[in-house]
Amino acid sequence: MLDEDCELLYLSDRPEKLILEDIPVPPMAVRPSVLVNGGQSNENDVTSKLKTIIQKDWELLQIEVAQYINSDVRGSPQNQQQSRPLQGFVQRLKGKQGRFRGNLSGKRVEFTGRTVISPDPNLKITEVAIPILMAQILTYPELVSNHNIEKLRQCVRNGPERHPGANFIRDPSGTMIHLRFTSRKRAADELKYGHIVDRHLEDGDIVLFNRQPSLHRIHLRFTSRKRAADELKYGHIVDRHLEDGDIVLFNRQPSLHRMSIMSHRAKIMPWRTLRFNESVCNPYNADFDGDEMNMHVPQTEEARTEALTLMGVQNNLCTPKNGEILVASTQDFLTSSFLITRKDTFYDRAAFSLMCSYMGDGMEPVDLPTPALIKPIELWTGKQLFSVLVRPYAHMKVFVNLTTTEKSYTKSEETMCRNDGYVYFRNSELLCGQLGKVTLGNGNKDGLFSILLRDYSVHAAASCMNRLAKLSARWIGNHGFSIGIDDVQPGKILKDGKDDQIKLGYKACDEIIQEYNQNKLNLLPGCDSAKTLETRVLKALNDLRQSTADVCMKELHWRNSPLIMSQCGSKGSPMNISQMIACVGQQNVNGQRAPNGFIDRSLPHFPKKSKIPAAKGFVANSFYSGLRATEFFFHTMGGREGLVDTAVKTADTGYMSRRLIKALEDLSIQYDDTVRNASGGVVQFIYGGDGMDPAKMEGKDGEPLNFKRLYFKIKATCPRTRAHLNLSPEEASNFVKERLSSLDGRCSKKFKKSLSTFLEGQIHSLKTTREQFLGERNSSGCNEKIAANISGITLQQLQAFLEICITRYHLKKIEAGAAIGVIGAQSIGEPGTQMTLKTFHFAGVASMNVTLGVPRIKEIINGAKNISTPIITAKLKYNNNVKTAEFLKGCIEKTILGEVSKSIKIELTSRKAAIVIKLDKKTIQGSQLGISADSVKRSILQHQKLKLKDEHIHTSDDGKIIISPPETDRNKLHFSLHSLKGMLKDVIVKGLPTAQRVVINHDEKKETYELFVEGTNLRAVMGIPGVDGHDTKSNHIIEVEGTLGIEAARECIINEIQYIMKEYSMSIDNRHMMLLADLMTYKGEVLGITRFGINKMKESVLMLAAFEKTADVLFNASFNGRHDDIEGVGECIIMGIPMPIGTGILKVQQRVEPIPNLAYGMDSLIS
Amino acid sequence: MADILFEDIFTIIRMNPDGKKFDKVSRVEVEGEHFNTKMQLDVNTDIYPLHDNEKFTMVLAPTLSLDGTPDTGYFTPGGRKSLADKFEYVMHGKLYKISEGGSGPNVTVEVYASFGGLLMKLSGEPTIASKFELDQRLFLLMRKVG
């Protein structure tokens, strides 16, 4: 073979070398033999395989050698039924436990701990309580210095067995040998059998020496600790026990996002569990039903600093998924806050002061506010207690301003809401509203803690959470809160109400069933009668459960514990409560009512073909009243589906997350604002289109700022004084224009525009108010003042507002080095685990199903060529007319001959044999298909398999088509007629062959119509006259790419993922989708996040080997002579070097003297 | 006498117009005799019971001290003589919102205050709001008449 040919075949070396001539035999360290008792040795698989290779005869040698490398290779004689295939080299490398994934990408580490977790509201949110037993084993190497020598001496004296002790002393200078010698001698002297102990020590020393070859360690168990302490010098390193304030990393599996591992401050405590504040349960997704968590102790000062600043709880209060707060109050904290802030909680001086001291352990200064009620007796309200909690003393410069609406808000009346559901904090005073999850809980951008975090500092938010945790834990401990059987006993009114509702619901269902039986049912678009029945009955039953739930919620006393919990959002929903008290409701399997397990019925307790609610899984009883046998059975069916679903989904999402991470792991922000992969390829020119950090976004839908809130805050915190000038609308708008025009280019245009439109709106409302008060009457000073009080703004306020907006906008830019790829992958992968059930969804019309959930995300991410429910949404040029919509539906929908013909018959007479088709004029006209006998003839002629010619088909005007077959052989004629008849039925006479079904969607609000086309071929649908091609979309990414191009495909990916997330009401910053879509499309074609796609995206052999198909990747790499620059994250981890991402993005350059050229060979004798 | 921001005599029209929601607190809807005023007010009826058709006089003042020393907002108890001596029910709170209601010639002003969560909404002719300022500390003093 020529060398040129080798190059052509992408061979890096001569092909002869691919033939194995010698087999590598690894040293014994690679294949250790294990000694079993009695001197017998157990040989390693590799050794035994080598043995067989030596022993085997020539014929089987090749197979044996192949199996030596990869034991999965077949070909050995079939009779060999080995119990366990021996492990080849490939087996050692591949798989989760293999070398790559198990030992190179992830390693076992020292200085770790794991135990059961439990809650402790008295800890700060940044703390974790570590049991003393753990603290004595986990150590931190502290350098002895002027500042800590006394502390460390005490540690050394305490030794390994007492808590603030130490386990080792290390001496970097090497002079330790002497000390060790003396201490050993001394230890020896103190003991009777000196020489025996001596030998023991030697053993210990060797073990330790192996671990730390460069440093000598002294094991403090064996030395005289007092002496060692005295001899402690600066520069020694003491491996001391963990102490309060040490930094530890805390982790709970599954680590789905970066908040699953955060750094806490250690707090050494007795007993045996790891404890932390319940507020931190959310990011870890932990509860205390037996969960265990892991702990790691960073061993260098650098690692600690990095852990503290990057992974600290206080720096991870918000999720980068969407900027919502994640560390926030949960469960009992919400319940007690809810009860404390109830309108009719009043406290006298003693109770109020006591509660004030609860929140700070009585150690914080508290300024008592003036009681809300002064006469007839002094009483403080619970809301005042919350004002104290947010701002305990006058010197604290925290002025929270926020308005939110809690669950109970009546949607009108604002602050005067009758349920007290409108929360209003003004300058850290709680003016109204009963606090619940929206204000205090996680997953909100306008909650109390979010605002403290954004407007003030991390510290303000964290300390407020600490105070709340302490207050509520103590308060609820005194108050008591539990649930009992009487909480779920329905009263008389409730029982009657429920019975009435059920009677009504059953009646409605019976009516529908009766209509169905009499065939009078009005069909829903795109459904047959059975489907219509199911949808309507299902809806009726869901309404029924809802109405019983409403009755239930209305009739419960406000003291009912489940009710309180559901109202404040700490646990449970109204549905859960009504299931306990009133009615469990319909049980679904696969989105349908209980299926038939027997012939025509679900269970033999019911008559056949019964459609009544009870026979199809409706449970009318409550958990309190108890389920009947059939109801119980149906309930288990629904329950099992849920269990199976979660089990399957965890595996699916886990794999999906892994693929996402592998594809996105090396993307990071560079100093030129671009997003690049490790090899420098640009994925985005500016991250997310504006270079903003998703974790810092304050507004809805990823807007950087919430102007309304800020404006409100500024107006409240910069009060109008006499000296401040009230601006007239003109003055204000001039000022705004001036300031905005002087903005530098670092603000995006979008931001500028949104800021100016917001301010225009505010100025407009100021104008209208002034017109109200000043326009008609004479402008008296009094009215001017009122107008200013209502919506006026001063120059100072406006100035402050603009400056705050602009400076804060700049602070929200994403930092260079951010590993935005991994963050994006986690942000998309993590919500996947929460998407349970509901795999289908009706897109507007009942009959049109769209795949949702994890399966759909998988389709998108894989870049699947065939998706399970392709749907084209076609907008119409004239979208307000049903007729046009119906006409276009006829044009698009696949119509086969069988559907539009009255009959297809074979006519056999003595003279001729033919097939006669009679078209059904009524149907054709009814759905405006415009099919005539001639058009049918054309369609038949175009059909490829029929092979009919023009002369075989005769048409008549009355819609008759006569087809005489070309077959002339009399014997075969009969059969050919029948086969022809069968095929004719399926001839497509109208519409697109790919459009299985078309449904007209009627938008009731806008009075418009659009078409949903179930099927593919976007190009053809767009091309149909009457369809607005500009506004026609498909959910099939590959098809969009083929039809409209790569940019459209990118947009489609973003929209489709966002659509799924919206269906599950999960908000994810659009920037993450953009990054994913950009990664999938930046090579110019849609690459799925699968091994094929990732292969095309990445160059690194090591990373690909660690991902999937380890052996194939490695074989190909050696065959092709690939090299790896070790740039990406995966490769760097494997090689154990710092990666060029995050803090590793910086490198120090140093000027070095060029290395002198070394002359090889002998010095010449004569120069 | 210290400056008083607002004073009027009110008649209770209805108790709890939206149904009784809380055990100790009732929302009363009252109508004033002057300035066309209407008011919704949360009152702790547990310690100060009110009934339909009762009349009371209500005063809103920025401070309780008789010489007009401004209130600090923090609690300084003491046995001094004060404005409260003449009244039966006294609340302390904050004015948090002034807004407009109605339109044209019938324009009204609504003044909102919160007394530690017990709310007041006072609406009437614009003139009633002339003395009020946003974020003002308010004392609400009540005494039954007739």
Short mmCIF file of C-alpha atoms in Angstrom, two decimals, chain A residues 515-516 519-533 535-536 845-847:
data_model
loop_
_atom_site.label_atom_id
_atom_site.label_comp_id
_atom_site.label_asym_id
_atom_site.label_seq_id
_atom_site.Cartn_x
_atom_site.Cartn_y
_atom_site.Cartn_z
CA GLU A 515 -77.10 11.39 24.39
CA TYR A 516 -74.28 9.10 23.39
CA ASN A 519 -76.38 8.96 19.03
CA LYS A 520 -77.32 12.56 19.54
CA LEU A 521 -73.98 13.72 20.76
CA ASN A 522 -72.63 16.91 19.22
CA LEU A 523 -69.22 15.86 18.05
CA LEU A 524 -66.22 17.87 19.09
CA PRO A 525 -63.93 18.86 16.24
CA GLY A 526 -61.82 15.93 15.16
CA CYS A 527 -63.42 13.39 17.49
CA ASP A 528 -65.70 10.45 17.04
CA SER A 529 -68.61 9.94 19.36
CA ALA A 530 -66.81 7.70 21.83
CA LYS A 531 -63.97 10.18 22.14
CA THR A 532 -66.39 13.04 22.52
CA LEU A 533 -68.16 11.17 25.26
CA THR A 535 -63.73 14.14 26.88
CA ARG A 536 -67.03 15.55 27.98
CA VAL A 845 -58.44 21.29 20.50
CA ALA A 846 -59.43 18.26 22.48
CA SER A 847 -58.52 15.73 19.84
#
